[in-house]
Amino acid sequence: MKHYDLVAIGSGNTGLVAAFRAAGAKKKVAIVDEKPVGGLCSIAGCNPKKVLVRATEMLDEVRRADKHGIAARDVSIDWGRVVDRKNSFTDPVPEQTEESLRSSGIDLVRGHARFTGPDRIEVRGAGQTEEVSAEAFVVATGSRPRALDFPGAEHVRTTDDILSLRRIPAQLVIVGAGVVAFEFGFVFARLGSEVTLLAQGSSALADFDPTFLGPVLALGERLGLRVRRQTRVTKVEPKDGALAVSVQSDSGGSPEALRADFVLNAAGRIPAIDGLGLDRAGVAFDKRGVRVNEYLRSPENRRVFAGGDAHGRYQLSPMASYEGRVIADNVLQGDVRKADYTIVPRAIFTTPPLAQVGLTEQQAKKQGVAVEVLDRDMETWKVFAIAGDEQARARLVIDQASGRLLGAQLWSATAADIIHFLAMALRAGATRKDLAEFVYAYPTATSALGSAFQ
């Protein structure tokens, strides 16, 4: 039996970051994975999806080039070439990751891991079983799409499939109305697809203020994207060379059939911890994932840590990397670092993107904080007009008592970058006055914040 200082189960952001940091401290480290190494974000998530998003961003910019005096007629897009470009980023990832592991002295054990005790696992793969023990384990197995439970669910595809789709569907139905649904929804609406998002609940993108989202949804409607709230799928079946998606509104009425060339499951992801034998390790878990304390350590078995989607706090790749660093520090030095989720900037890559950090108005009021809300429609402001950006909005939440910034929501071509400035302002405890009087480089998109905070 091989023994290690640290074994990471899973080769996504959390597992890789923890493993590399521990190996850098001269510890004996292994990664166990039965899938291609590199993780969801690099192979079938953030990075490949952003390639598709960027293509539609460029398409949108070219279509609007006339306002800059540039004649760009008969613009078309070769989606097969876009997918080929996406593959040029994703295909090399496993080999490159394996080489990085080798050069760092990290063993790669191929197969499915299952705990057989509190300090050991068995790894089954390629017709053989290997037993491994360790001083510390990191459960970093990520997540998988939530299973759909209706007749014909086998006809509904995953993000893996839509990332490889070479033909633009005339009609696209997406089950779900969260981040993934909106990102792919805007991509294909920009390409000319009729897109329908089916939200079982009443809200879409629940982390954002509904008032702020109004213009985003209105733009989606103009592009051919509609959101059907409180609507559930009852059946999917092939019909006339396409798919018939039967839906039922929670408010009643007759069932309706939607035609679709492609149906995407974007109903959320659940922790991929099935079959790990966590009970044999004495590790508690529930539907949200592995239970961990503030040090990302299992309270029941101190040898076991969990990060990323496997414990279900935030399904964000940057958070998974951050948690890998936290775990590594706590493995190497004892419980020295608590995971801090107080300020987490997030970006949703619609076109243009949405970004958010801190509290919404509703969240602040729920905490009993009296707030002032600054709603800014900035579409006609000079810096955005010069850039030719047609969408630019901000919603800023200010503590009435102290004047401190509590939260921000942005929608513009540069929102995903500007949100980091506001995240740092939150961390520094900056006030409305601080941000209004700050000297910005002009005419940059960030400089608009000076007026937004007036």
Short mmCIF file of C-alpha atoms in Angstrom, two decimals:
data_model
loop_
_atom_site.label_atom_id
_atom_site.label_comp_id
_atom_site.label_asym_id
_atom_site.label_seq_id
_atom_site.Cartn_x
_atom_site.Cartn_y
_atom_site.Cartn_z
CA MET A 1 0.00 0.00 0.00
CA LYS A 2 1.30 3.44 -0.94
CA HIS A 3 1.14 6.16 1.69
CA TYR A 4 0.97 9.90 1.00
CA ASP A 5 0.91 13.12 2.92
CA LEU A 6 -1.99 14.33 0.75
CA VAL A 7 -4.31 12.64 -1.72
CA ALA A 8 -6.68 14.74 -3.79
CA ILE A 9 -9.69 12.88 -5.15
CA GLY A 10 -10.49 14.82 -8.30
CA SER A 11 -8.33 16.88 -10.65
CA GLY A 12 -10.33 20.09 -10.95
CA ASN A 13 -9.40 23.46 -9.51
CA THR A 14 -9.58 22.49 -5.82
CA GLY A 15 -7.69 19.22 -6.18
CA LEU A 16 -4.98 20.62 -8.43
CA VAL A 17 -4.35 23.78 -6.40
CA ALA A 18 -4.17 21.85 -3.11
CA ALA A 19 -1.91 19.21 -4.66
CA PHE A 20 0.53 21.67 -6.27
CA ARG A 21 0.80 23.75 -3.10
CA ALA A 22 1.46 20.66 -0.96
CA ALA A 23 3.99 19.31 -3.47
CA GLY A 24 5.72 22.69 -3.42
CA ALA A 25 6.17 22.18 0.32
CA LYS A 26 8.00 18.90 -0.42
CA LYS A 27 5.11 16.68 0.62
CA LYS A 28 4.34 13.35 -1.00
CA VAL A 29 1.19 13.94 -3.02
CA ALA A 30 -1.14 12.00 -5.32
CA ILE A 31 -4.20 12.86 -7.38
CA VAL A 32 -6.83 10.22 -8.08
CA ASP A 33 -9.18 10.59 -11.03
CA GLU A 34 -10.89 8.29 -13.50
CA LYS A 35 -11.67 11.11 -15.93
CA PRO A 36 -9.34 13.27 -18.07
CA VAL A 37 -7.43 15.50 -15.69
CA GLY A 38 -7.91 19.26 -15.70
CA GLY A 39 -11.41 19.69 -14.32
CA LEU A 40 -14.77 20.98 -15.50
CA CYS A 41 -13.78 24.64 -15.88
CA SER A 42 -10.89 23.98 -18.25
CA ILE A 43 -12.38 21.11 -20.25
CA ALA A 44 -16.16 21.55 -20.32
CA GLY A 45 -17.06 24.67 -18.38
CA CYS A 46 -15.85 28.25 -17.99
CA ASN A 47 -13.06 28.33 -20.57
CA PRO A 48 -14.72 26.64 -23.55
CA LYS A 49 -17.99 28.44 -22.84
CA LYS A 50 -16.17 31.79 -22.84
CA VAL A 51 -14.79 31.00 -26.31
CA LEU A 52 -18.37 30.72 -27.58
CA VAL A 53 -19.41 33.84 -25.67
CA ARG A 54 -16.50 35.82 -27.09
CA ALA A 55 -17.46 34.82 -30.63
CA THR A 56 -20.96 36.23 -30.15
CA GLU A 57 -19.55 39.33 -28.46
CA MET A 58 -17.41 39.93 -31.54
CA LEU A 59 -20.41 39.28 -33.79
CA ASP A 60 -22.41 41.87 -31.87
CA GLU A 61 -19.57 44.41 -32.06
CA VAL A 62 -19.20 43.96 -35.82
CA ARG A 63 -22.94 44.36 -36.31
CA ARG A 64 -22.71 47.69 -34.47
CA ALA A 65 -19.56 48.85 -36.28
CA ASP A 66 -21.46 51.25 -38.54
CA LYS A 67 -21.82 53.77 -35.70
CA HIS A 68 -18.01 54.00 -35.72
CA GLY A 69 -17.96 54.65 -39.47
CA ILE A 70 -17.04 51.07 -40.33
CA ALA A 71 -19.07 49.38 -43.06
CA ALA A 72 -19.52 45.73 -42.17
CA ARG A 73 -22.22 44.26 -44.40
CA ASP A 74 -23.33 40.65 -44.80
CA VAL A 75 -21.73 39.54 -41.55
CA SER A 76 -21.84 35.79 -40.99
CA ILE A 77 -20.37 33.33 -38.55
CA ASP A 78 -18.94 29.86 -39.21
CA TRP A 79 -19.95 28.06 -36.03
CA GLY A 80 -17.93 24.98 -36.91
CA ARG A 81 -14.78 27.11 -36.88
CA VAL A 82 -15.79 28.57 -33.52
CA VAL A 83 -16.11 25.04 -32.10
CA ASP A 84 -12.73 24.12 -33.61
CA ARG A 85 -11.21 27.14 -31.87
CA LYS A 86 -12.84 26.07 -28.61
CA ASN A 87 -11.33 22.60 -29.03
CA SER A 88 -7.87 24.13 -29.49
CA PHE A 89 -8.11 25.32 -25.88
CA THR A 90 -9.72 22.23 -24.35
CA ASP A 91 -8.11 19.29 -26.16
CA PRO A 92 -4.55 19.89 -24.87
CA VAL A 93 -5.62 20.31 -21.22
CA PRO A 94 -5.34 16.68 -20.01
CA GLU A 95 -1.89 16.13 -21.50
CA GLN A 96 -0.62 19.50 -20.27
CA THR A 97 -2.01 18.85 -16.79
CA GLU A 98 -0.44 15.40 -16.62
CA GLU A 99 2.93 16.88 -17.60
CA SER A 100 2.60 19.52 -14.86
CA LEU A 101 1.84 16.80 -12.32
CA ARG A 102 4.88 14.80 -13.40
CA SER A 103 7.20 17.80 -13.27
CA SER A 104 5.94 18.61 -9.76
CA GLY A 105 6.48 15.07 -8.52
CA ILE A 106 2.76 14.38 -8.03
CA ASP A 107 1.58 10.82 -8.67
CA LEU A 108 -1.50 10.39 -10.86
CA VAL A 109 -3.54 7.33 -9.90
CA ARG A 110 -6.12 6.43 -12.53
CA GLY A 111 -9.45 4.99 -11.42
CA HIS A 112 -12.47 5.45 -9.17
CA ALA A 113 -11.73 6.18 -5.51
CA ARG A 114 -13.73 4.73 -2.64
CA PHE A 115 -12.99 5.07 1.05
CA THR A 116 -12.45 1.77 2.83
CA GLY A 117 -11.66 3.35 6.19
CA PRO A 118 -10.95 6.72 7.81
CA ASP A 119 -7.39 6.85 6.48
CA ARG A 120 -7.46 4.87 3.24
CA ILE A 121 -9.11 4.46 -0.14
CA GLU A 122 -9.17 1.82 -2.83
CA VAL A 123 -8.81 2.89 -6.44
CA ARG A 124 -10.40 0.68 -9.07
CA GLY A 125 -9.40 1.15 -12.68
CA ALA A 126 -8.14 -0.70 -15.75
CA GLY A 127 -9.04 -4.08 -14.29
CA GLN A 128 -7.03 -3.67 -11.09
CA THR A 129 -7.48 -2.32 -7.58
CA GLU A 130 -4.90 -0.31 -5.68
CA GLU A 131 -5.08 0.65 -2.01
CA VAL A 132 -3.78 4.03 -0.89
CA SER A 133 -3.50 5.62 2.56
CA ALA A 134 -2.85 9.24 3.46
CA GLU A 135 -2.48 11.73 6.27
CA ALA A 136 -5.00 13.97 4.51
CA PHE A 137 -7.58 13.58 1.75
CA VAL A 138 -9.22 16.30 -0.33
CA VAL A 139 -12.63 15.42 -1.75
CA ALA A 140 -12.61 17.51 -4.93
CA THR A 141 -14.86 15.45 -7.17
CA GLY A 142 -16.86 18.41 -8.51
CA SER A 143 -20.47 18.12 -9.60
CA ARG A 144 -22.71 16.56 -12.22
CA PRO A 145 -25.90 17.74 -13.94
CA ARG A 146 -29.04 17.33 -11.88
CA ALA A 147 -31.05 14.38 -13.21
CA LEU A 148 -34.37 15.22 -14.85
CA ASP A 149 -37.41 13.15 -13.97
CA PHE A 150 -39.96 13.10 -16.78
CA PRO A 151 -40.66 10.82 -19.76
CA GLY A 152 -38.16 11.40 -22.54
CA ALA A 153 -35.49 12.93 -20.30
CA GLU A 154 -32.95 10.89 -22.27
CA HIS A 155 -33.47 13.30 -25.19
CA VAL A 156 -32.28 16.26 -23.10
CA ARG A 157 -28.59 17.06 -23.54
CA THR A 158 -25.92 18.45 -21.24
CA THR A 159 -23.46 21.33 -21.52
CA ASP A 160 -20.87 18.85 -22.86
CA ASP A 161 -23.14 18.32 -25.86
CA ILE A 162 -24.00 21.95 -26.54
CA LEU A 163 -20.32 22.91 -26.35
CA SER A 164 -19.69 20.54 -29.27
CA LEU A 165 -22.79 21.48 -31.27
CA ARG A 166 -21.69 22.48 -34.78
CA ARG A 167 -25.10 23.49 -36.13
CA ILE A 168 -26.92 26.48 -34.72
CA PRO A 169 -30.38 25.25 -33.65
CA ALA A 170 -33.31 27.20 -35.03
CA GLN A 171 -35.18 26.54 -31.78
CA LEU A 172 -33.47 25.89 -28.46
CA VAL A 173 -35.27 24.98 -25.25
CA ILE A 174 -33.32 25.22 -21.98
CA VAL A 175 -34.60 23.55 -18.83
CA GLY A 176 -33.62 26.02 -16.10
CA ALA A 177 -33.16 29.77 -15.74
CA GLY A 178 -29.91 30.14 -13.85
CA VAL A 179 -26.41 31.20 -14.85
CA VAL A 180 -25.72 28.45 -17.39
CA ALA A 181 -29.17 28.86 -18.95
CA PHE A 182 -28.71 32.59 -19.45
CA GLU A 183 -25.15 32.31 -20.76
CA PHE A 184 -25.99 29.74 -23.41
CA GLY A 185 -29.35 31.41 -23.99
CA PHE A 186 -27.71 34.70 -24.94
CA VAL A 187 -25.05 32.97 -27.07
CA PHE A 188 -27.63 31.27 -29.26
CA ALA A 189 -30.09 34.16 -29.26
CA ARG A 190 -27.27 36.35 -30.62
CA LEU A 191 -26.78 33.68 -33.29
CA GLY A 192 -30.43 33.89 -34.32
CA SER A 193 -31.95 30.94 -32.45
CA GLU A 194 -35.37 31.17 -30.85
CA VAL A 195 -34.54 30.41 -27.22
CA THR A 196 -36.95 29.47 -24.45
CA LEU A 197 -35.81 29.22 -20.82
CA LEU A 198 -38.11 27.21 -18.56
CA ALA A 199 -37.99 28.27 -14.91
CA GLN A 200 -39.78 25.99 -12.48
CA GLY A 201 -39.84 28.75 -9.86
CA SER A 202 -40.90 32.35 -10.16
CA SER A 203 -37.44 33.89 -10.39
CA ALA A 204 -34.55 33.97 -12.83
CA LEU A 205 -30.99 34.67 -11.68
CA ALA A 206 -32.15 34.87 -8.06
CA ASP A 207 -28.97 36.60 -6.84
CA PHE A 208 -29.87 39.73 -8.81
CA ASP A 209 -32.46 42.35 -7.97
CA PRO A 210 -35.58 41.84 -10.15
CA THR A 211 -35.71 45.57 -10.93
CA PHE A 212 -32.15 45.50 -12.19
CA LEU A 213 -32.85 42.40 -14.29
CA GLY A 214 -35.79 43.99 -16.10
CA PRO A 215 -33.73 45.58 -18.92
CA VAL A 216 -31.67 42.38 -19.29
CA LEU A 217 -34.80 40.33 -19.84
CA ALA A 218 -36.16 42.98 -22.20
CA LEU A 219 -32.99 42.77 -24.31
CA GLY A 220 -33.31 38.99 -24.33
CA GLU A 221 -36.87 39.31 -25.65
CA ARG A 222 -35.67 41.58 -28.47
CA LEU A 223 -33.03 39.01 -29.40
CA GLY A 224 -35.50 36.12 -29.39
CA LEU A 225 -34.95 34.81 -25.84
CA ARG A 226 -37.94 34.42 -23.58
CA VAL A 227 -38.21 33.19 -20.01
CA ARG A 228 -41.21 31.08 -19.04
CA ARG A 229 -41.59 31.23 -15.26
CA GLN A 230 -43.35 28.60 -13.15
CA THR A 231 -43.31 26.18 -16.04
CA ARG A 232 -42.32 22.53 -15.82
CA VAL A 233 -41.55 19.96 -18.49
CA THR A 234 -43.86 16.95 -18.51
CA LYS A 235 -42.47 15.07 -21.50
CA VAL A 236 -39.96 15.24 -24.37
CA GLU A 237 -40.41 13.12 -27.48
CA PRO A 238 -39.12 13.04 -31.06
CA LYS A 239 -41.53 14.51 -33.60
CA ASP A 240 -41.15 15.41 -37.27
CA GLY A 241 -37.35 15.41 -37.19
CA ALA A 242 -37.18 17.57 -34.06
CA LEU A 243 -38.27 17.31 -30.42
CA ALA A 244 -41.66 18.13 -28.92
CA VAL A 245 -41.27 19.51 -25.39
CA SER A 246 -44.54 19.29 -23.46
CA VAL A 247 -44.79 21.92 -20.73
CA GLN A 248 -47.32 22.78 -18.07
CA SER A 249 -47.72 26.11 -16.31
CA ASP A 250 -48.12 25.99 -12.53
CA SER A 251 -50.96 28.47 -12.90
CA GLY A 252 -53.03 25.89 -14.75
CA GLY A 253 -54.37 25.89 -18.26
CA SER A 254 -53.84 23.41 -21.04
CA PRO A 255 -50.48 21.73 -21.62
CA GLU A 256 -48.42 23.20 -24.44
CA ALA A 257 -45.93 21.63 -26.84
CA LEU A 258 -42.78 23.53 -27.80
CA ARG A 259 -40.75 22.56 -30.84
CA ALA A 260 -36.99 22.27 -30.29
CA ASP A 261 -33.98 21.24 -32.34
CA PHE A 262 -31.98 20.94 -29.12
CA VAL A 263 -33.01 20.71 -25.45
CA LEU A 264 -30.43 21.58 -22.80
CA ASN A 265 -30.44 20.51 -19.16
CA ALA A 266 -29.43 23.63 -17.21
CA ALA A 267 -31.46 22.74 -14.12
CA GLY A 268 -28.42 22.94 -11.86
CA ARG A 269 -25.64 20.64 -10.73
CA ILE A 270 -25.31 18.42 -7.67
CA PRO A 271 -22.16 17.27 -5.82
CA ALA A 272 -20.57 14.23 -7.49
CA ILE A 273 -19.94 12.30 -4.28
CA ASP A 274 -21.90 9.14 -5.05
CA GLY A 275 -19.90 5.98 -4.63
CA LEU A 276 -17.09 7.55 -2.59
CA GLY A 277 -17.89 5.45 0.47
CA LEU A 278 -17.86 8.54 2.70
CA ASP A 279 -19.76 6.65 5.39
CA ARG A 280 -16.85 4.20 5.68
CA ALA A 281 -14.58 7.15 6.39
CA GLY A 282 -16.99 8.45 9.01
CA VAL A 283 -17.62 11.61 6.93
CA ALA A 284 -21.05 13.26 7.11
CA PHE A 285 -22.72 14.52 3.94
CA ASP A 286 -26.11 15.53 2.61
CA LYS A 287 -27.64 16.58 -0.70
CA ARG A 288 -25.54 19.76 -0.67
CA GLY A 289 -22.31 17.77 -0.43
CA VAL A 290 -19.68 16.93 2.17
CA ARG A 291 -20.21 18.66 5.49
CA VAL A 292 -17.18 20.78 6.40
CA ASN A 293 -16.31 23.34 9.05
CA GLU A 294 -14.85 26.81 8.53
CA TYR A 295 -11.45 25.25 7.79
CA LEU A 296 -13.03 23.08 5.06
CA ARG A 297 -12.31 20.03 7.19
CA SER A 298 -14.79 17.27 7.98
CA PRO A 299 -15.78 17.66 11.67
CA GLU A 300 -16.15 13.87 11.95
CA ASN A 301 -12.86 12.87 10.30
CA ARG A 302 -10.07 15.42 10.53
CA ARG A 303 -8.11 13.71 7.77
CA VAL A 304 -10.76 14.63 5.20
CA PHE A 305 -11.27 18.03 3.58
CA ALA A 306 -13.65 19.05 0.78
CA GLY A 307 -13.73 21.96 -1.62
CA GLY A 308 -15.32 23.22 -4.80
CA ASP A 309 -18.65 21.78 -5.90
CA ALA A 310 -18.15 18.75 -3.64
CA HIS A 311 -19.32 20.70 -0.60
CA GLY A 312 -21.78 22.90 -2.43
CA ARG A 313 -21.10 26.35 -0.95
CA TYR A 314 -20.31 28.14 -4.22
CA GLN A 315 -20.25 26.52 -7.65
CA LEU A 316 -17.63 28.94 -8.95
CA SER A 317 -14.26 27.89 -10.33
CA PRO A 318 -12.34 30.80 -8.71
CA MET A 319 -13.82 29.79 -5.36
CA ALA A 320 -12.74 26.20 -5.97
CA SER A 321 -9.15 27.41 -6.51
CA TYR A 322 -9.36 29.62 -3.42
CA GLU A 323 -10.61 26.68 -1.37
CA GLY A 324 -7.74 24.56 -2.66
CA ARG A 325 -5.33 27.14 -1.23
CA VAL A 326 -7.20 27.23 2.09
CA ILE A 327 -7.15 23.45 2.34
CA ALA A 328 -3.46 23.19 1.50
CA ASP A 329 -2.55 25.75 4.16
CA ASN A 330 -4.61 23.90 6.76
CA VAL A 331 -3.08 20.56 5.79
CA LEU A 332 0.46 21.95 5.94
CA GLN A 333 0.17 24.15 9.03
CA GLY A 334 -2.83 22.96 11.03
CA ASP A 335 -6.06 24.93 11.15
CA VAL A 336 -4.61 28.34 10.35
CA ARG A 337 -6.97 29.62 7.66
CA LYS A 338 -10.75 29.94 7.64
CA ALA A 339 -12.65 30.11 4.37
CA ASP A 340 -14.03 33.63 3.90
CA TYR A 341 -17.08 34.11 1.69
CA THR A 342 -18.00 37.66 2.64
CA ILE A 343 -16.87 39.31 -0.62
CA VAL A 344 -17.21 37.16 -3.72
CA PRO A 345 -17.38 38.98 -7.09
CA ARG A 346 -19.31 37.07 -9.72
CA ALA A 347 -19.78 37.52 -13.45
CA ILE A 348 -22.40 36.00 -15.72
CA PHE A 349 -21.30 36.01 -19.34
CA THR A 350 -24.43 37.03 -21.12
CA THR A 351 -23.77 39.51 -23.93
CA PRO A 352 -23.15 42.00 -22.44
CA PRO A 353 -22.17 40.43 -19.09
CA LEU A 354 -23.77 40.86 -15.69
CA ALA A 355 -21.69 41.19 -12.54
CA GLN A 356 -22.47 41.29 -8.84
CA VAL A 357 -20.69 41.63 -5.50
CA GLY A 358 -21.87 42.09 -1.93
CA LEU A 359 -25.47 42.54 -0.83
CA THR A 360 -28.57 43.27 -2.85
CA GLU A 361 -31.13 45.68 -1.46
CA GLN A 362 -33.33 42.78 -0.36
CA GLN A 363 -30.47 40.98 1.39
CA ALA A 364 -29.41 44.13 3.25
CA LYS A 365 -32.95 44.81 4.44
CA LYS A 366 -33.28 41.19 5.55
CA GLN A 367 -30.28 41.83 7.80
CA GLY A 368 -32.03 44.90 9.22
CA VAL A 369 -29.76 47.42 7.49
CA ALA A 370 -31.29 50.67 6.26
CA VAL A 371 -29.95 51.34 2.78
CA GLU A 372 -29.93 53.88 0.01
CA VAL A 373 -30.05 52.44 -3.50
CA LEU A 374 -28.52 54.25 -6.47
CA ASP A 375 -30.04 53.09 -9.77
CA ARG A 376 -28.05 54.37 -12.72
CA ASP A 377 -29.07 53.94 -16.35
CA MET A 378 -25.78 54.84 -18.02
CA GLU A 379 -26.52 54.01 -21.65
CA THR A 380 -26.27 57.67 -22.74
CA TRP A 381 -23.28 58.54 -20.55
CA LYS A 382 -20.32 59.87 -22.49
CA VAL A 383 -17.84 57.03 -21.91
CA PHE A 384 -20.32 54.36 -22.98
CA ALA A 385 -21.62 56.43 -25.90
CA ILE A 386 -18.05 56.88 -27.18
CA ALA A 387 -17.45 53.13 -26.92
CA GLY A 388 -20.70 52.46 -28.73
CA ASP A 389 -22.03 50.32 -25.89
CA GLU A 390 -25.80 50.12 -26.02
CA GLN A 391 -26.33 48.64 -22.54
CA ALA A 392 -24.86 50.09 -19.33
CA ARG A 393 -26.55 49.99 -15.94
CA ALA A 394 -25.54 49.98 -12.28
CA ARG A 395 -27.36 49.35 -9.02
CA LEU A 396 -25.37 50.39 -5.94
CA VAL A 397 -26.42 49.62 -2.38
CA ILE A 398 -25.21 52.08 0.29
CA ASP A 399 -25.47 51.84 4.09
CA GLN A 400 -27.52 54.88 5.12
CA ALA A 401 -25.82 55.22 8.49
CA SER A 402 -22.16 54.99 7.45
CA GLY A 403 -22.29 55.72 3.73
CA ARG A 404 -20.31 52.52 3.09
CA LEU A 405 -20.79 50.56 -0.10
CA LEU A 406 -22.58 47.27 0.68
CA GLY A 407 -23.15 45.83 -2.76
CA ALA A 408 -23.18 46.44 -6.50
CA GLN A 409 -24.76 45.03 -9.63
CA LEU A 410 -23.48 45.98 -13.08
CA TRP A 411 -24.54 45.32 -16.66
CA SER A 412 -22.26 46.49 -19.45
CA ALA A 413 -19.57 45.27 -21.81
CA THR A 414 -16.96 45.92 -19.09
CA ALA A 415 -19.00 44.86 -16.03
CA ALA A 416 -17.02 41.65 -15.43
CA ASP A 417 -13.81 43.66 -15.03
CA ILE A 418 -15.15 46.69 -13.17
CA ILE A 419 -16.73 44.48 -10.51
CA HIS A 420 -13.25 43.70 -9.12
CA PHE A 421 -12.66 47.38 -8.39
CA LEU A 422 -15.93 47.47 -6.43
CA ALA A 423 -15.04 44.22 -4.64
CA MET A 424 -11.81 45.83 -3.46
CA ALA A 425 -13.77 48.94 -2.43
CA LEU A 426 -16.04 46.71 -0.35
CA ARG A 427 -13.07 45.01 1.28
CA ALA A 428 -11.53 48.40 2.07
CA GLY A 429 -14.78 49.73 3.57
CA ALA A 430 -15.02 52.52 0.99
CA THR A 431 -17.88 54.99 1.26
CA ARG A 432 -20.04 56.61 -1.38
CA LYS A 433 -18.07 59.80 -0.92
CA ASP A 434 -14.74 57.97 -1.32
CA LEU A 435 -15.86 56.46 -4.61
CA ALA A 436 -17.41 59.68 -5.91
CA GLU A 437 -14.25 61.71 -5.25
CA PHE A 438 -11.72 59.11 -6.39
CA VAL A 439 -9.64 60.26 -9.40
CA TYR A 440 -10.28 57.86 -12.30
CA ALA A 441 -8.49 57.63 -15.64
CA TYR A 442 -10.85 59.15 -18.20
CA PRO A 443 -12.60 58.23 -20.46
CA THR A 444 -12.58 54.65 -19.16
CA ALA A 445 -15.69 52.65 -18.31
CA THR A 446 -14.58 52.54 -14.66
CA SER A 447 -14.52 56.34 -14.56
CA ALA A 448 -18.31 56.31 -14.89
CA LEU A 449 -18.41 55.13 -11.28
CA GLY A 450 -17.34 58.61 -10.21
CA SER A 451 -20.64 59.99 -11.50
CA ALA A 452 -22.62 56.90 -10.47
CA PHE A 453 -21.77 57.51 -6.81
CA GLN A 454 -22.62 61.25 -6.93
#
